[in-house]
């Protein structure tokens, strides 16, 4: 059978669509490398000993090429392009759930109240194994695409819940992804606004929330950006514009390509430049969240509370390619009004193993806010008020990544009757049950110390010292293991908080969790304390 030759469209698309001074100077080299790649690709597909799949080979080539850059420069196929549009525009037709797609099943991580998955009786932890007539174990493509369909179309789902197979019929409908999933006025006249993403509706929804809260009597505001991974840069500017005057510089972008060097200023009249404002961030607040929190900090417009943010100071832009695909490419770095680039990882000067290096604290550069307060670059946004409760230890992060906390919450839900938001407490007895669950789950994680020890052994083997230090290494690893077991108890408080959060969502959804936060969350309590003390608030900002 004659083999089909796939032209490297991505490379040619970049050749045609990219225009800059640096590009023109490299024109010959780019054309030369494309010609080499094209002839290699042709010869490989026509002459390799076994039948090849040109599309798979091209995907591998693209992935390997982009891996040498930063993790935000990505190639998107047609399905991924559509998913990005959903995230930006905030509406799609689907089931209304956050899912994790595995090889032969789809696991539901969160079910949104009142949407199709919820109406069909699906719960977090359910594992979908068949969609319509398609068994996922026999399906090799993106199973998530099978859940999509026309509005009001029905689909039968088979799923596993607590080891038992069940079936339901789901009616697809329009699902709106809210940028502001929750806002509410507290008894002490503080408005609480949760901003979970920066899609095209973000600033409009924040503005609506602020307007409604002020009409209800709000005199101070808490803007919660914890866990917000970012989104549209323009919406970050627009959200900031709600609280700062027209004409303020919010961020600048700098690149080796002149057209990407831009200054982003507020374009509209603000809603309120005087209302006391606290912004909550943590290690999962990134990108657009850092533009908002960083600019409000630099302009001394808000007190930032929580833990150091993620540290993503890179700007991406999608570039259209052939056949509905895209290249999402890093085009510039962004800087806060004081001149800070908060990018924490250096992807261009990697270590000997090819890993991105982290900016060291001693290499941070000092800048000043409008009022002369010291702020620093190179490591995300450091809050004005740092709380230990906002940071997660290594063991806690491992529990999250391994879905141990999620899985325990699933077990708890099916073993426990309805819980009340008013008096729910995760007790010492519950924590004991969790530790027993850990043993059954055979939970393990590797510390940075263990990784360094393994590297040491590799080096010692090369130099002939392996036997001499083997016993010492074994003893150290044993001591580390004992210390790791103690970490579970030492970090009990932060683990209990995450368990409580996950459990509450099972019974009372996302809305119930935020309601619970208003009475129990330590970051919100601290924000209230600062906002309710005018002298403390002013002292921090001055």
Coordinates of C-alpha atoms in Angstrom, one line a residue, residues 203-392:
X203 CA -14.8 42.0 34.7
X204 CA -18.5 42.3 33.9
X205 CA -19.3 39.7 36.6
X206 CA -17.0 41.3 39.2
X207 CA -18.6 44.7 38.4
X208 CA -22.1 43.3 38.8
X209 CA -21.2 41.6 42.1
X210 CA -19.6 44.8 43.5
X211 CA -22.7 46.9 42.4
X212 CA -25.1 44.5 44.1
X213 CA -23.0 44.2 47.3
X214 CA -22.8 48.0 47.6
X215 CA -26.5 48.3 47.1
X216 CA -26.9 45.8 50.0
X217 CA -24.7 48.0 52.2
X218 CA -21.1 46.8 51.6
X219 CA -18.5 49.2 52.9
X220 CA -15.4 47.0 52.3
X221 CA -14.5 44.2 49.8
X222 CA -12.6 40.9 49.9
X223 CA -11.6 39.7 46.4
X224 CA -10.7 36.0 46.5
X225 CA -8.2 35.0 43.8
X226 CA -7.1 31.8 45.5
X227 CA -6.7 28.9 43.1
X228 CA -7.4 31.2 40.1
X229 CA -5.0 30.0 37.3
X230 CA -5.5 33.1 35.2
X231 CA -6.8 33.7 31.7
X232 CA -7.2 36.7 29.5
X233 CA -4.7 39.5 30.1
X234 CA -7.2 42.2 29.0
X235 CA -9.7 41.0 31.6
X236 CA -7.1 41.3 34.3
X237 CA -6.7 44.9 33.3
X238 CA -10.4 45.4 33.3
X239 CA -10.9 43.8 36.7
X240 CA -8.2 46.1 38.2
X241 CA -9.9 49.1 36.4
X242 CA -13.0 48.5 38.6
X243 CA -10.9 49.7 41.6
X244 CA -8.4 52.2 40.1
X245 CA -8.7 55.3 38.0
X246 CA -8.8 55.6 34.2
X247 CA -5.3 55.9 32.6
X248 CA -3.4 53.9 35.2
X249 CA -0.6 51.6 33.8
X250 CA -1.6 48.1 35.0
X251 CA 1.0 46.0 33.2
X252 CA 3.6 46.3 30.4
X253 CA 4.7 43.4 28.1
X254 CA 8.2 43.2 26.8
X255 CA 9.6 40.9 24.0
X256 CA 12.4 40.7 21.5
X257 CA 9.6 41.3 18.9
X258 CA 8.8 45.0 18.9
X259 CA 5.1 44.7 18.1
X260 CA 4.6 42.7 21.3
X261 CA 6.0 45.5 23.5
X262 CA 2.8 47.0 24.8
X263 CA 1.5 49.2 27.7
X264 CA -1.8 48.2 29.1
X265 CA -3.7 51.1 30.8
X266 CA -7.1 51.2 32.4
X267 CA -9.6 52.4 29.7
X268 CA -12.8 53.1 31.7
X269 CA -14.0 55.2 34.6
X270 CA -13.7 53.1 37.8
X271 CA -16.6 52.0 40.0
X272 CA -14.9 52.7 43.3
X273 CA -11.4 53.9 44.0
X274 CA -11.9 54.4 47.8
X275 CA -13.6 51.3 49.2
X276 CA -11.2 49.4 51.4
X277 CA -10.0 46.3 49.5
X278 CA -8.3 43.0 50.5
X279 CA -7.1 40.5 47.9
X280 CA -6.6 36.8 48.8
X281 CA -4.0 34.8 46.9
X282 CA -2.1 31.4 47.3
X283 CA 0.4 29.2 45.4
X284 CA -2.2 28.4 42.8
X285 CA -3.0 32.0 41.9
X286 CA -1.2 32.6 38.6
X287 CA -0.9 34.8 35.5
X288 CA -3.9 37.2 35.3
X289 CA -4.4 36.7 39.0
X290 CA -0.9 37.9 39.6
X291 CA -1.4 40.9 37.3
X292 CA -4.5 42.0 39.4
X293 CA -3.0 41.3 42.8
X294 CA 0.5 42.7 41.8
X295 CA -0.9 45.9 40.2
X296 CA -3.3 46.6 43.2
X297 CA -0.3 46.0 45.5
X298 CA 2.0 48.3 43.5
X299 CA -0.6 51.0 43.4
X300 CA -1.2 50.6 47.1
X301 CA -4.9 50.1 46.3
X302 CA -5.4 46.8 48.2
X303 CA -3.9 44.7 51.0
X304 CA -2.8 41.4 49.6
X305 CA -3.2 38.4 52.0
X306 CA -2.3 34.7 51.9
X307 CA 0.7 32.9 50.4
X308 CA 3.2 33.7 47.6
X309 CA 1.6 33.3 44.2
X310 CA 2.6 30.8 41.5
X311 CA 5.0 33.1 39.6
X312 CA 3.9 33.0 36.0
X313 CA 5.1 36.2 34.3
X314 CA 4.7 35.0 30.7
X315 CA 2.1 36.0 28.1
X316 CA 0.8 33.6 25.5
X317 CA -1.1 34.3 22.3
X318 CA -2.8 31.7 20.0
X319 CA -1.7 31.6 16.4
X320 CA -4.0 30.0 13.8
X321 CA -2.6 27.0 11.9
X322 CA -4.0 24.8 9.2
X323 CA -7.0 22.4 9.7
X324 CA -8.4 24.2 12.7
X325 CA -5.3 23.7 14.9
X326 CA -3.4 26.4 16.8
X327 CA 0.0 27.2 18.3
X328 CA -0.3 28.8 21.7
X329 CA 3.0 30.6 21.9
X330 CA 4.8 32.6 24.6
X331 CA 5.3 36.0 23.0
X332 CA 6.4 38.2 25.9
X333 CA 6.9 38.7 29.6
X334 CA 4.7 41.0 31.6
X335 CA 5.7 43.5 34.3
X336 CA 3.7 45.1 37.1
X337 CA 3.4 48.9 37.4
X338 CA 6.5 49.1 39.7
X339 CA 8.5 47.2 37.0
X340 CA 8.5 43.7 38.5
X341 CA 8.5 40.5 36.4
X342 CA 7.2 37.9 38.8
X343 CA 8.3 34.9 36.7
X344 CA 9.7 32.3 39.1
X345 CA 11.1 29.6 36.8
X346 CA 13.8 30.2 34.1
X347 CA 13.1 28.0 31.1
X348 CA 15.9 29.5 29.1
X349 CA 18.9 28.8 31.4
X350 CA 18.3 25.2 32.6
X351 CA 20.4 23.0 34.9
X352 CA 22.5 20.1 33.8
X353 CA 19.5 17.8 33.7
X354 CA 17.5 20.1 31.6
X355 CA 15.2 21.3 34.3
X356 CA 14.0 24.9 34.6
X357 CA 15.9 26.7 37.4
X358 CA 14.1 28.7 40.1
X359 CA 15.1 32.3 40.8
X360 CA 16.9 32.3 44.2
X361 CA 15.7 34.7 46.9
X362 CA 19.1 36.4 47.0
X363 CA 18.7 37.2 43.3
X364 CA 15.4 39.0 43.7
X365 CA 15.4 42.6 42.7
X366 CA 13.9 45.3 44.8
X367 CA 11.2 47.7 43.6
X368 CA 8.9 50.2 45.3
X369 CA 5.1 50.7 45.3
X370 CA 3.6 54.1 44.8
X371 CA 3.8 54.8 48.5
X372 CA 7.4 53.6 48.7
X373 CA 6.9 50.1 50.1
X374 CA 9.5 47.5 49.1
X375 CA 8.4 44.7 46.8
X376 CA 10.4 42.1 44.9
X377 CA 10.4 40.3 41.5
X378 CA 11.4 36.8 40.5
X379 CA 9.1 34.7 42.7
X380 CA 5.5 35.5 42.3
X381 CA 3.6 38.1 44.3
X382 CA 4.6 38.0 48.0
X383 CA 1.5 39.1 50.0
X384 CA 1.6 42.1 52.4
X385 CA 0.3 39.7 55.1
X386 CA 1.6 36.2 54.8
X387 CA -0.4 33.4 56.5
X388 CA 1.0 30.0 57.3
X389 CA -2.5 28.5 56.8
X390 CA -2.3 29.6 53.1
X391 CA 0.7 27.4 52.3
X392 CA 0.8 23.7 51.7

